[in-house]
CSV table of C-alpha atoms in Angstrom, one decimal:
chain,number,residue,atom,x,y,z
G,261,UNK,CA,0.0,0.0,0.0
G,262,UNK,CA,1.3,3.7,-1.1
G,263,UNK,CA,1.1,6.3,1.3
G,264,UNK,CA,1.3,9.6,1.1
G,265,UNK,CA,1.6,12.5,3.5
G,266,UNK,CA,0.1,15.6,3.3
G,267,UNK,CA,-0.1,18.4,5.7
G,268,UNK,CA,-2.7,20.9,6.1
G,269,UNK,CA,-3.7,23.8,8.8
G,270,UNK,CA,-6.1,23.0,11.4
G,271,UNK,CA,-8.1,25.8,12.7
G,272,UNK,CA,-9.1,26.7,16.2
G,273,UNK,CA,-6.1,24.4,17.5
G,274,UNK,CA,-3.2,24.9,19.2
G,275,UNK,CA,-1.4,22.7,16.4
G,276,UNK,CA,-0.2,24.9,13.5
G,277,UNK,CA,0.0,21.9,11.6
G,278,UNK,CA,-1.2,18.1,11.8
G,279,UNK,CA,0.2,15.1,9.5
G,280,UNK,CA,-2.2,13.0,7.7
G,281,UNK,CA,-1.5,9.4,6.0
G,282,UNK,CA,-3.4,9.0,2.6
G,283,UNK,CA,-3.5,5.3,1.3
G,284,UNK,CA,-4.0,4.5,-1.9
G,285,UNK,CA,-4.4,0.7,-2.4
G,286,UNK,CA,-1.8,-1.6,-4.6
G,287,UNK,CA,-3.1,-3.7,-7.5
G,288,UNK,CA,-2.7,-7.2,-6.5
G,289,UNK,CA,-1.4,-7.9,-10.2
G,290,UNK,CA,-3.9,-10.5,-11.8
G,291,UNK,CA,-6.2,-10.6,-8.6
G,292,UNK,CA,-6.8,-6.6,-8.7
G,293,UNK,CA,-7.5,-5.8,-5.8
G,294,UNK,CA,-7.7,-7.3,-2.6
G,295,UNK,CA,-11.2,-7.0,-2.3
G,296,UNK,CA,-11.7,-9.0,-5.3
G,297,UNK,CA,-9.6,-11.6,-4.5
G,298,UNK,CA,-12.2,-14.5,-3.7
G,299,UNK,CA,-9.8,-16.3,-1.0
G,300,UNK,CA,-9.9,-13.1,1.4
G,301,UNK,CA,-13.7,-12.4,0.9
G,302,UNK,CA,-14.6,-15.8,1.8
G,303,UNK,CA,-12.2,-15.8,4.8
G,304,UNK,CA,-13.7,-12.9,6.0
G,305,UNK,CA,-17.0,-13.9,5.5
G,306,UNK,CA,-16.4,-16.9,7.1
G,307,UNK,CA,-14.7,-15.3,10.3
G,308,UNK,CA,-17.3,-12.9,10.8
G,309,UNK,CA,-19.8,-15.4,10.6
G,310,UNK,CA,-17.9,-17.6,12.9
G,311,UNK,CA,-17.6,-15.2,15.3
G,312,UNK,CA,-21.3,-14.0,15.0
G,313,UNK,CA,-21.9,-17.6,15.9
G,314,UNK,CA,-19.2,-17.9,18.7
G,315,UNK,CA,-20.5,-15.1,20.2
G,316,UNK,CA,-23.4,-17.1,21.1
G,317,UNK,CA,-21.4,-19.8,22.8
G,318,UNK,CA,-18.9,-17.5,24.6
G,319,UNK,CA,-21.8,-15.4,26.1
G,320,UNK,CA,-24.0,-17.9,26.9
G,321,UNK,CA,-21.5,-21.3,28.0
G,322,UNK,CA,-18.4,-19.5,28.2
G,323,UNK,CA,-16.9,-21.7,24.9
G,324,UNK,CA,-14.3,-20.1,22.5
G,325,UNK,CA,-14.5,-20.5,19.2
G,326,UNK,CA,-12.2,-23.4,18.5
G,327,UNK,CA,-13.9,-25.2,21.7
G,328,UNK,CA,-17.7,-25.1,20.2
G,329,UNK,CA,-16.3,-26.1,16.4
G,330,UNK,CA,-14.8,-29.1,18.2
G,331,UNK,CA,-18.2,-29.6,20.3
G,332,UNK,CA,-20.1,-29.2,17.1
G,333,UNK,CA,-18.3,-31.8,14.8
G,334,UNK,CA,-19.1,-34.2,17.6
G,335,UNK,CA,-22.8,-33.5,17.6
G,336,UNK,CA,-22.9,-33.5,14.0
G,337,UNK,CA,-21.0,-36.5,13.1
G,338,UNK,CA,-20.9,-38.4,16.4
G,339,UNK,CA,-17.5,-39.9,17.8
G,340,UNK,CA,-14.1,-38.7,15.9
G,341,UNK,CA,-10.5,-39.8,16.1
G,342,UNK,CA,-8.4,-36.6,17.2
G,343,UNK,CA,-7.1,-36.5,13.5
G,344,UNK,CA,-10.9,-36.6,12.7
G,345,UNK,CA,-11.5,-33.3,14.2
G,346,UNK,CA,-8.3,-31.4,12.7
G,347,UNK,CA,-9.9,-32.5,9.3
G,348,UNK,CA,-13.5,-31.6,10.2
G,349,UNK,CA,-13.0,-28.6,11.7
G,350,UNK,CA,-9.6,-27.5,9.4
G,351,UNK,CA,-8.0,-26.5,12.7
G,352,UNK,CA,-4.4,-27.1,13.9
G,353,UNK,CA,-3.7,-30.1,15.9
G,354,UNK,CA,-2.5,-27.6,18.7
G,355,UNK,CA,-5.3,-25.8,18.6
G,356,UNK,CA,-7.3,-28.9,18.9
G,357,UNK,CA,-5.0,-30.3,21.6
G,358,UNK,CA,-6.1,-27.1,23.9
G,359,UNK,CA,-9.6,-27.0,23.0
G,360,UNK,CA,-10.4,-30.5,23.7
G,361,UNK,CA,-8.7,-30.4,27.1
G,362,UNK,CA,-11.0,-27.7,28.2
G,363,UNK,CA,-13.9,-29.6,27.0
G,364,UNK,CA,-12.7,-32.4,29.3
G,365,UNK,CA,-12.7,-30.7,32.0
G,366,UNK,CA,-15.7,-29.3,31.3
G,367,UNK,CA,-17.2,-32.6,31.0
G,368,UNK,CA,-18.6,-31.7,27.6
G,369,UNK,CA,-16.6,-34.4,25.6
G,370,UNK,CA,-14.9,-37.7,26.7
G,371,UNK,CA,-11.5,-39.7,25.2
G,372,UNK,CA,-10.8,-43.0,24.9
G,373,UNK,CA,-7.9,-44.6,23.3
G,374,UNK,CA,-8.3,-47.1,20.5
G,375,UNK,CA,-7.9,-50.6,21.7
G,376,UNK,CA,-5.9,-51.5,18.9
G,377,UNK,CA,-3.6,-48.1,18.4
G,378,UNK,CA,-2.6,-46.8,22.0
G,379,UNK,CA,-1.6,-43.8,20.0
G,380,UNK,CA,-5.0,-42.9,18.7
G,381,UNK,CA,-8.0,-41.7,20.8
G,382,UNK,CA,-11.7,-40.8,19.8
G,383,UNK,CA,-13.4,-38.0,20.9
G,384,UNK,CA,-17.1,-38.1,21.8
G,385,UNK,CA,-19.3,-35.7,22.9
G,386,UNK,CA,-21.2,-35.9,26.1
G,387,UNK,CA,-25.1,-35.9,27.1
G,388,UNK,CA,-24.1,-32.4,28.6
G,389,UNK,CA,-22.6,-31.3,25.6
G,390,UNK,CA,-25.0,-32.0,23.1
G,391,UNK,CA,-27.7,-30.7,25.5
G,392,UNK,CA,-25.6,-27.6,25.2
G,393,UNK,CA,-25.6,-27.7,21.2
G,394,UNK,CA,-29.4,-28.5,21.2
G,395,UNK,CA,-30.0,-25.7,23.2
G,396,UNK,CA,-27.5,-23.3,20.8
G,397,UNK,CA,-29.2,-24.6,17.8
G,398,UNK,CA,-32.1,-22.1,18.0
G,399,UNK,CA,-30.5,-19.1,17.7
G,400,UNK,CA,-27.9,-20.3,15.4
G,401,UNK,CA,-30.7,-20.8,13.2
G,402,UNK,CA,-31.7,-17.6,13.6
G,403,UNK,CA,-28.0,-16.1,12.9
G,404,UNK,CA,-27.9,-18.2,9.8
G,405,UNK,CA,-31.3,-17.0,8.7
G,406,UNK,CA,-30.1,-12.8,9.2
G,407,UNK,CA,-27.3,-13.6,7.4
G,408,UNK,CA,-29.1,-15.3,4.4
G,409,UNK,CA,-31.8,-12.8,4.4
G,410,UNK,CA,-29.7,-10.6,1.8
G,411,UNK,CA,-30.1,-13.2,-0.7
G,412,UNK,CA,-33.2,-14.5,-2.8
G,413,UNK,CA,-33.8,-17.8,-2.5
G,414,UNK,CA,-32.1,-19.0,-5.7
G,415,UNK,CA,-29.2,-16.6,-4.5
G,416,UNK,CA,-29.4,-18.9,-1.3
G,417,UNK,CA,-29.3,-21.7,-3.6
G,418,UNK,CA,-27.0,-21.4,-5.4
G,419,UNK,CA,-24.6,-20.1,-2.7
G,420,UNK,CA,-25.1,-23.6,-1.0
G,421,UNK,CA,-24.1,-25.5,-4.4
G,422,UNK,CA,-20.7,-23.0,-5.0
G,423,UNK,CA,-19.8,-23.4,-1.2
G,424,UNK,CA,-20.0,-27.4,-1.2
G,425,UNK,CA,-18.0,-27.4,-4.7
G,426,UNK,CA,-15.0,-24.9,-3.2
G,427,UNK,CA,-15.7,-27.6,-0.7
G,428,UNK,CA,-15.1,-30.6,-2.0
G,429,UNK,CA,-12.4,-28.5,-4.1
G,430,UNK,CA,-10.8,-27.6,-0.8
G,431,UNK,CA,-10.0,-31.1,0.3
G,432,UNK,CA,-7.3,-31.0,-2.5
G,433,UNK,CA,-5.4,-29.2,-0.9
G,434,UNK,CA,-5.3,-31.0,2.4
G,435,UNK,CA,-1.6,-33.3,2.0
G,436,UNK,CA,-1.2,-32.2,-1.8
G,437,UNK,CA,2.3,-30.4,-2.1
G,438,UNK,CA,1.6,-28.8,-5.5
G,439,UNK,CA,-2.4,-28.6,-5.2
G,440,UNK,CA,-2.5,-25.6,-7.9
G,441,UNK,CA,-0.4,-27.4,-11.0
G,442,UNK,CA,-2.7,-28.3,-13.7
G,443,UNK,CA,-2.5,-31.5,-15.6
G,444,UNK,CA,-0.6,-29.7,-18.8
G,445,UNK,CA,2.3,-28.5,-16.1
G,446,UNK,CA,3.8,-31.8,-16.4
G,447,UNK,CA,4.2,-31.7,-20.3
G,448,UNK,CA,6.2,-28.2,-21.0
């Protein structure tokens, strides 16, 4: 980002002079700008609805944002291997790590180890817990619903195909080393 300086008289003041910084945005070459660049939209789309959602757990169970993804995935989809959940919720396993201890002790979510793989353990979601999520569910609803109220219904439809494409689309990238090479990079 340019900046420029430019210096002009405030009246009235003591200051004979104040200092203010102009920006003028950079061209993100082929992307344009940064507000057209589709990976930042949708991640701050995607924060700002997370957080609109988290807001809901924090002020109401006292559950940070990484801790009700975590409780979530295990409602949804019932008992996960820890590796289970980094996938599901695309979090890091540290972050994962912290989260689920807290849910321990909370008593939200229980471990066991696998039987045959003393190295793995399965997460699983308590009756407290998904009493918790069941009683979240409501008002998540109704988050979901202000936020979709902007679009028409084929708007909404559509949104919900393009999302579970860049989905599905995502999952490429998860242990790929060169995700973005097409298959005529090979051949020059």
């Amino acid at each position: 980002m340019s900046t420029r300086k430019q210096t002009k008289r405030i009246s009235g003041t003591k200051a004979a002079h104040a200092t203010k910084t102009v920006s003028r945005p950079h061209k993100l070459g082929s992307i344009g700008s940064l507000d057209d660049f589709i990976p930042y939209k949708l991640s701050v789309v995607a924060n700002r609805v997370s957080q609109s959602i988290g807001r809901l757990f924090e002020t109401q169970f006292n559950l940070q944002m990484p801790e009700w993804r975590i409780l979530m995935a295990l409602y949804a989809y019932g008992t996960l291997s820890f590796i289970e959940v980094v996938e599901r919720t695309s979090m890091d396993k540290a972050r994962v790590s912290r989260a689920q201890r807290r849910l321990v002790d909370l008593k939200m979510i229980t471990l066991q180890n696998d039987p045959n793989d003393g190295r793995r353990i399965f997460l699983s979601i308590t009756r407290d817990g998904a009493k918790m999520c069941k009683s979240i569910l409501p008002e998540a609803a109704r988050t979901q619903a202000w936020f979709l109220e902007g679009l028409s219904d084929t708007e909404q439809s559509q949104l919900d195909i393009i999302l579970n494409k860049l989905m599905v689309r995502s999952q490429l990238l998860q242990g790929s080393s060169a995700p973005f090479e097409t298959a005529d990079d090979g051949d020059t």
